Amino acid sequence: MSYLCLSYLYRGVISEKNIISSKVGMVTFRYTENTGKIRYRTLKGEDFLRLILKHVLPKGFRRIRDYGFLHSKAKKLLSLVQHVLRVQLESITPVPRASFSCPRCKAPMKVLFFLLRPG
């Protein structure tokens, strides 16, 4: 069960000490309710795994957030760090979009809205 704990990350789904027993396809674990009361629950192995796997993020999602000067609220600090380190930022030039043209006269058209059809 230790692979479910993921102790190498900040905090796993359930810690190994909260898994009380796993015998004959049944898993008993301890959890804390929102009220702070400690409860015990016994589930079939499949149901326990289903409960745990609800917390697994889809591929490409990140669970760990940035901290320090990379945090989204630390833009002033990041700017200061870049200034001290003399970081040269590349200017980003917008890529021109292909405009829609009139099928008859080939003049560029201005898009007002898109109509999505069901199906």
C-alpha angles and dihedrals in degrees: 000000000000091000088067091057096062092198091177090071126064095269131348129219092260129000120237092241090061093059101089100182143343112198134152095353094311126111124200117195140170124232138170120239123220088260090060094250116138114232135183125218133185120203139168112266092250093050091048091052091046089053092048094045091057085076096053111106122228118259112284097026119116123219097186116074128209119262135190118021091349092062114113092241094052099074093128091051091047090051090051092049091049090049093049092047091044093234114183109214118209115237112239116225116202116244110239112244122227108252124224112249131207111260091223108039098016091228116147113266128213113231111228099175143334121242112212116204119212116250 
